[in-house]
PDB file of C-alpha atoms in Angstrom:
ATOM      1  CA  MET A  28      40.971   7.402  41.774  1.00 65.00           C
ATOM      2  CA  ASN A  29      40.034   5.186  38.574  1.00 85.00           C
ATOM      3  CA  GLU A  30      38.875   7.280  35.129  1.00 94.00           C
ATOM      4  CA  LYS A  31      34.824   7.120  35.796  1.00 97.00           C
ATOM      5  CA  VAL A  32      32.742   7.939  31.901  1.00 98.00           C
ATOM      6  CA  PHE A  33      29.393   9.836  32.006  1.00 98.00           C
ATOM      7  CA  HIS A  34      27.623   9.269  28.835  1.00 98.00           C
ATOM      8  CA  VAL A  35      25.411  12.381  29.730  1.00 97.00           C
ATOM      9  CA  GLY A  36      24.190  15.207  26.929  1.00 96.00           C
ATOM     10  CA  GLY A  37      25.637  14.050  23.541  1.00 97.00           C
ATOM     11  CA  VAL A  38      28.896  13.288  25.373  1.00 98.00           C
ATOM     12  CA  GLU A  39      31.247  11.386  27.439  1.00 98.00           C
ATOM     13  CA  LEU A  40      33.122  12.938  30.451  1.00 98.00           C
ATOM     14  CA  HIS A  41      35.906  11.052  31.540  1.00 98.00           C
ATOM     15  CA  VAL A  42      37.143  12.199  35.096  1.00 98.00           C
ATOM     16  CA  ASP A  43      40.253  10.863  36.059  1.00 97.00           C
ATOM     17  CA  ASN A  44      43.775  11.607  38.047  1.00 96.00           C
ATOM     18  CA  ARG A  45      46.355  12.532  36.175  1.00 94.00           C
ATOM     19  CA  ASP A  46      50.137  12.528  37.391  1.00 94.00           C
ATOM     20  CA  ILE A  47      52.723  14.452  34.783  1.00 92.00           C
ATOM     21  CA  GLY A  48      55.864  14.627  35.911  1.00 92.00           C
ATOM     22  CA  ALA A  49      56.049  16.173  39.444  1.00 95.00           C
ATOM     23  CA  ASP A  50      53.197  18.152  38.265  1.00 97.00           C
ATOM     24  CA  GLY A  51      48.728  16.479  38.683  1.00 97.00           C
ATOM     25  CA  GLY A  52      45.361  16.380  39.828  1.00 97.00           C
ATOM     26  CA  PRO A  53      41.507  15.680  38.745  1.00 98.00           C
ATOM     27  CA  SER A  54      41.289  16.277  34.923  1.00 98.00           C
ATOM     28  CA  VAL A  55      38.160  15.868  33.231  1.00 98.00           C
ATOM     29  CA  ARG A  56      38.065  14.989  29.452  1.00 98.00           C
ATOM     30  CA  VAL A  57      34.836  15.529  26.952  1.00 98.00           C
ATOM     31  CA  TYR A  58      34.692  13.293  24.511  1.00 98.00           C
ATOM     32  CA  GLY A  59      32.696  13.644  21.157  1.00 97.00           C
ATOM     33  CA  GLU A  60      31.672  11.837  18.513  1.00 95.00           C
ATOM     34  CA  VAL A  61      33.411  12.825  14.889  1.00 92.00           C
ATOM     35  CA  ASP A  62      33.134  10.889  12.100  1.00 91.00           C
ATOM     36  CA  ASP A  63      32.380   7.320  14.538  1.00 93.00           C
ATOM     37  CA  GLU A  64      35.655   8.186  16.128  1.00 94.00           C
ATOM     38  CA  ASN A  65      35.567   9.018  19.880  1.00 96.00           C
ATOM     39  CA  VAL A  66      37.438  12.652  20.012  1.00 97.00           C
ATOM     40  CA  GLN A  67      39.081  14.519  22.917  1.00 98.00           C
ATOM     41  CA  LEU A  68      36.699  17.974  22.743  1.00 98.00           C
ATOM     42  CA  LEU A  69      38.280  19.803  25.820  1.00 98.00           C
ATOM     43  CA  ARG A  70      40.489  18.638  28.534  1.00 98.00           C
ATOM     44  CA  PHE A  71      40.648  20.506  31.978  1.00 98.00           C
ATOM     45  CA  ASP A  72      43.661  19.409  34.202  1.00 98.00           C
ATOM     46  CA  CYS A  73      43.382  20.999  37.449  1.00 98.00           C
ATOM     47  CA  PHE A  74      46.963  20.427  38.559  1.00 97.00           C
ATOM     48  CA  ARG A  75      48.460  21.418  42.122  1.00 95.00           C
ATOM     49  CA  LYS A  76      50.636  23.613  39.847  1.00 96.00           C
ATOM     50  CA  ASP A  77      50.113  24.153  36.918  1.00 96.00           C
ATOM     51  CA  PRO A  78      46.014  24.685  36.805  1.00 98.00           C
ATOM     52  CA  HIS A  79      45.416  24.567  32.824  1.00 98.00           C
ATOM     53  CA  TYR A  80      42.676  23.737  30.767  1.00 98.00           C
ATOM     54  CA  HIS A  81      42.717  22.864  25.657  1.00 98.00           C
ATOM     55  CA  TYR A  82      40.523  23.599  23.473  1.00 98.00           C
ATOM     56  CA  ASP A  83      40.937  20.928  20.810  1.00 97.00           C
ATOM     57  CA  PRO A  84      43.532  18.550  22.178  1.00 96.00           C
ATOM     58  CA  SER A  85      44.097  16.232  20.143  1.00 92.00           C
ATOM     59  CA  GLY A  86      43.867  18.142  17.707  1.00 94.00           C
ATOM     60  CA  LYS A  87      45.828  21.877  17.503  1.00 95.00           C
ATOM     61  CA  ASN A  88      45.551  21.553  21.520  1.00 97.00           C
ATOM     62  CA  ASP A  89      44.732  25.593  22.151  1.00 98.00           C
ATOM     63  CA  GLN A  90      46.488  25.091  25.738  1.00 97.00           C
ATOM     64  CA  ARG A  91      45.278  27.806  28.087  1.00 97.00           C
ATOM     65  CA  SER A  92      46.934  28.170  31.641  1.00 97.00           C
ATOM     66  CA  LEU A  93      44.187  29.779  34.898  1.00 98.00           C
ATOM     67  CA  ASN A  94      45.464  32.488  36.667  1.00 95.00           C
ATOM     68  CA  LYS A  95      45.782  30.545  40.213  1.00 92.00           C
ATOM     69  CA  GLU A  96      44.982  34.946  42.006  1.00 94.00           C
ATOM     70  CA  SER A  97      41.883  35.072  40.041  1.00 95.00           C
ATOM     71  CA  VAL A  98      41.605  31.279  39.994  1.00 97.00           C
ATOM     72  CA  PRO A  99      41.947  30.161  43.450  1.00 97.00           C
ATOM     73  CA  ASP A 100      39.814  26.725  43.185  1.00 98.00           C
ATOM     74  CA  SER A 101      40.145  25.024  39.917  1.00 98.00           C
ATOM     75  CA  VAL A 102      37.680  22.194  40.668  1.00 98.00           C
ATOM     76  CA  ALA A 103      35.056  24.764  41.336  1.00 98.00           C
ATOM     77  CA  TRP A 104      35.596  27.032  37.502  1.00 98.00           C
ATOM     78  CA  THR A 105      36.290  23.949  35.541  1.00 98.00           C
ATOM     79  CA  ILE A 106      32.768  22.699  37.219  1.00 98.00           C
ATOM     80  CA  GLU A 107      31.694  26.275  36.550  1.00 98.00           C
ATOM     81  CA  GLN A 108      32.540  26.050  32.651  1.00 98.00           C
ATOM     82  CA  LEU A 109      30.924  22.206  32.154  1.00 98.00           C
ATOM     83  CA  GLU A 110      27.285  23.897  33.672  1.00 97.00           C
ATOM     84  CA  GLN A 111      27.505  27.312  31.878  1.00 96.00           C
ATOM     85  CA  ASN A 112      29.656  27.443  29.002  1.00 97.00           C
ATOM     86  CA  LEU A 113      30.101  23.967  27.648  1.00 98.00           C
ATOM     87  CA  VAL A 114      28.367  24.671  24.352  1.00 97.00           C
ATOM     88  CA  GLU A 115      30.569  27.729  23.652  1.00 97.00           C
ATOM     89  CA  MET A 116      33.229  25.764  24.787  1.00 98.00           C
ATOM     90  CA  ILE A 117      33.137  23.107  22.353  1.00 98.00           C
ATOM     91  CA  HIS A 118      32.163  25.552  19.585  1.00 97.00           C
ATOM     92  CA  GLU A 119      35.755  27.135  20.650  1.00 97.00           C
ATOM     93  CA  ALA A 120      36.906  24.256  20.235  1.00 98.00           C
ATOM     94  CA  GLY A 121      36.131  23.945  16.225  1.00 97.00           C
ATOM     95  CA  TYR A 122      33.299  20.810  17.274  1.00 97.00           C
ATOM     96  CA  ASP A 123      30.116  23.251  15.799  1.00 96.00           C
ATOM     97  CA  SER A 124      28.320  20.268  14.876  1.00 94.00           C
ATOM     98  CA  ILE A 125      28.416  17.985  18.714  1.00 96.00           C
ATOM     99  CA  ALA A 126      27.871  21.610  19.642  1.00 97.00           C
ATOM    100  CA  GLY A 127      24.322  21.802  18.477  1.00 95.00           C
ATOM    101  CA  GLN A 128      23.679  18.632  20.343  1.00 95.00           C
ATOM    102  CA  VAL A 129      24.556  19.285  23.598  1.00 97.00           C
ATOM    103  CA  ASP A 130      22.176  19.183  26.320  1.00 97.00           C
ATOM    104  CA  GLN A 131      23.441  21.273  28.945  1.00 93.00           C
ATOM    105  CA  GLY A 132      20.151  20.567  31.117  1.00 95.00           C
ATOM    106  CA  ALA A 133      22.113  16.864  30.926  1.00 97.00           C
ATOM    107  CA  VAL A 134      25.417  17.682  31.711  1.00 98.00           C
ATOM    108  CA  ALA A 135      24.567  19.731  34.773  1.00 97.00           C
ATOM    109  CA  LYS A 136      22.633  17.150  36.606  1.00 98.00           C
ATOM    110  CA  VAL A 137      25.996  14.755  36.848  1.00 98.00           C
ATOM    111  CA  LEU A 138      28.280  17.751  37.910  1.00 98.00           C
ATOM    112  CA  PRO A 139      27.732  17.235  42.035  1.00 98.00           C
ATOM    113  CA  GLU A 140      28.902  13.486  41.254  1.00 98.00           C
ATOM    114  CA  VAL A 141      31.376  14.388  39.117  1.00 98.00           C
ATOM    115  CA  GLU A 142      32.585  17.762  41.772  1.00 98.00           C
ATOM    116  CA  SER A 143      32.620  15.189  44.346  1.00 97.00           C
ATOM    117  CA  LEU A 144      35.108  12.463  42.466  1.00 97.00           C
ATOM    118  CA  MET A 145      37.542  15.225  41.430  1.00 98.00           C
ATOM    119  CA  ARG A 146      37.732  16.601  45.059  1.00 96.00           C
ATOM    120  CA  SER A 147      38.242  13.069  46.764  1.00 92.00           C
TER     121      SER A 147
END
């Protein structure tokens, strides 16, 4: 899959496939504008072996693994987070000014297409 970028709800969603060594899979990177610079706020790596997500991947890079037993479908989990918890996760990443500008409803409208791309 080539990278597809959605400019929606005050953020950018970059959807593509990443391969890191012997692992990889679909990925969603969430960008926002900080001081006139496009900054990666969150990243969701739905990898085959080690699915995980990052808060502030370009800064503090707080990486959290997903337990495959409690989260058997990392793509579905990612879509749910983007739909229901995006604002809170951007706050957690340390970007309060961007979180306050996110239109969660607008983001939710593109998620069916995001999920379709991730599963193709």
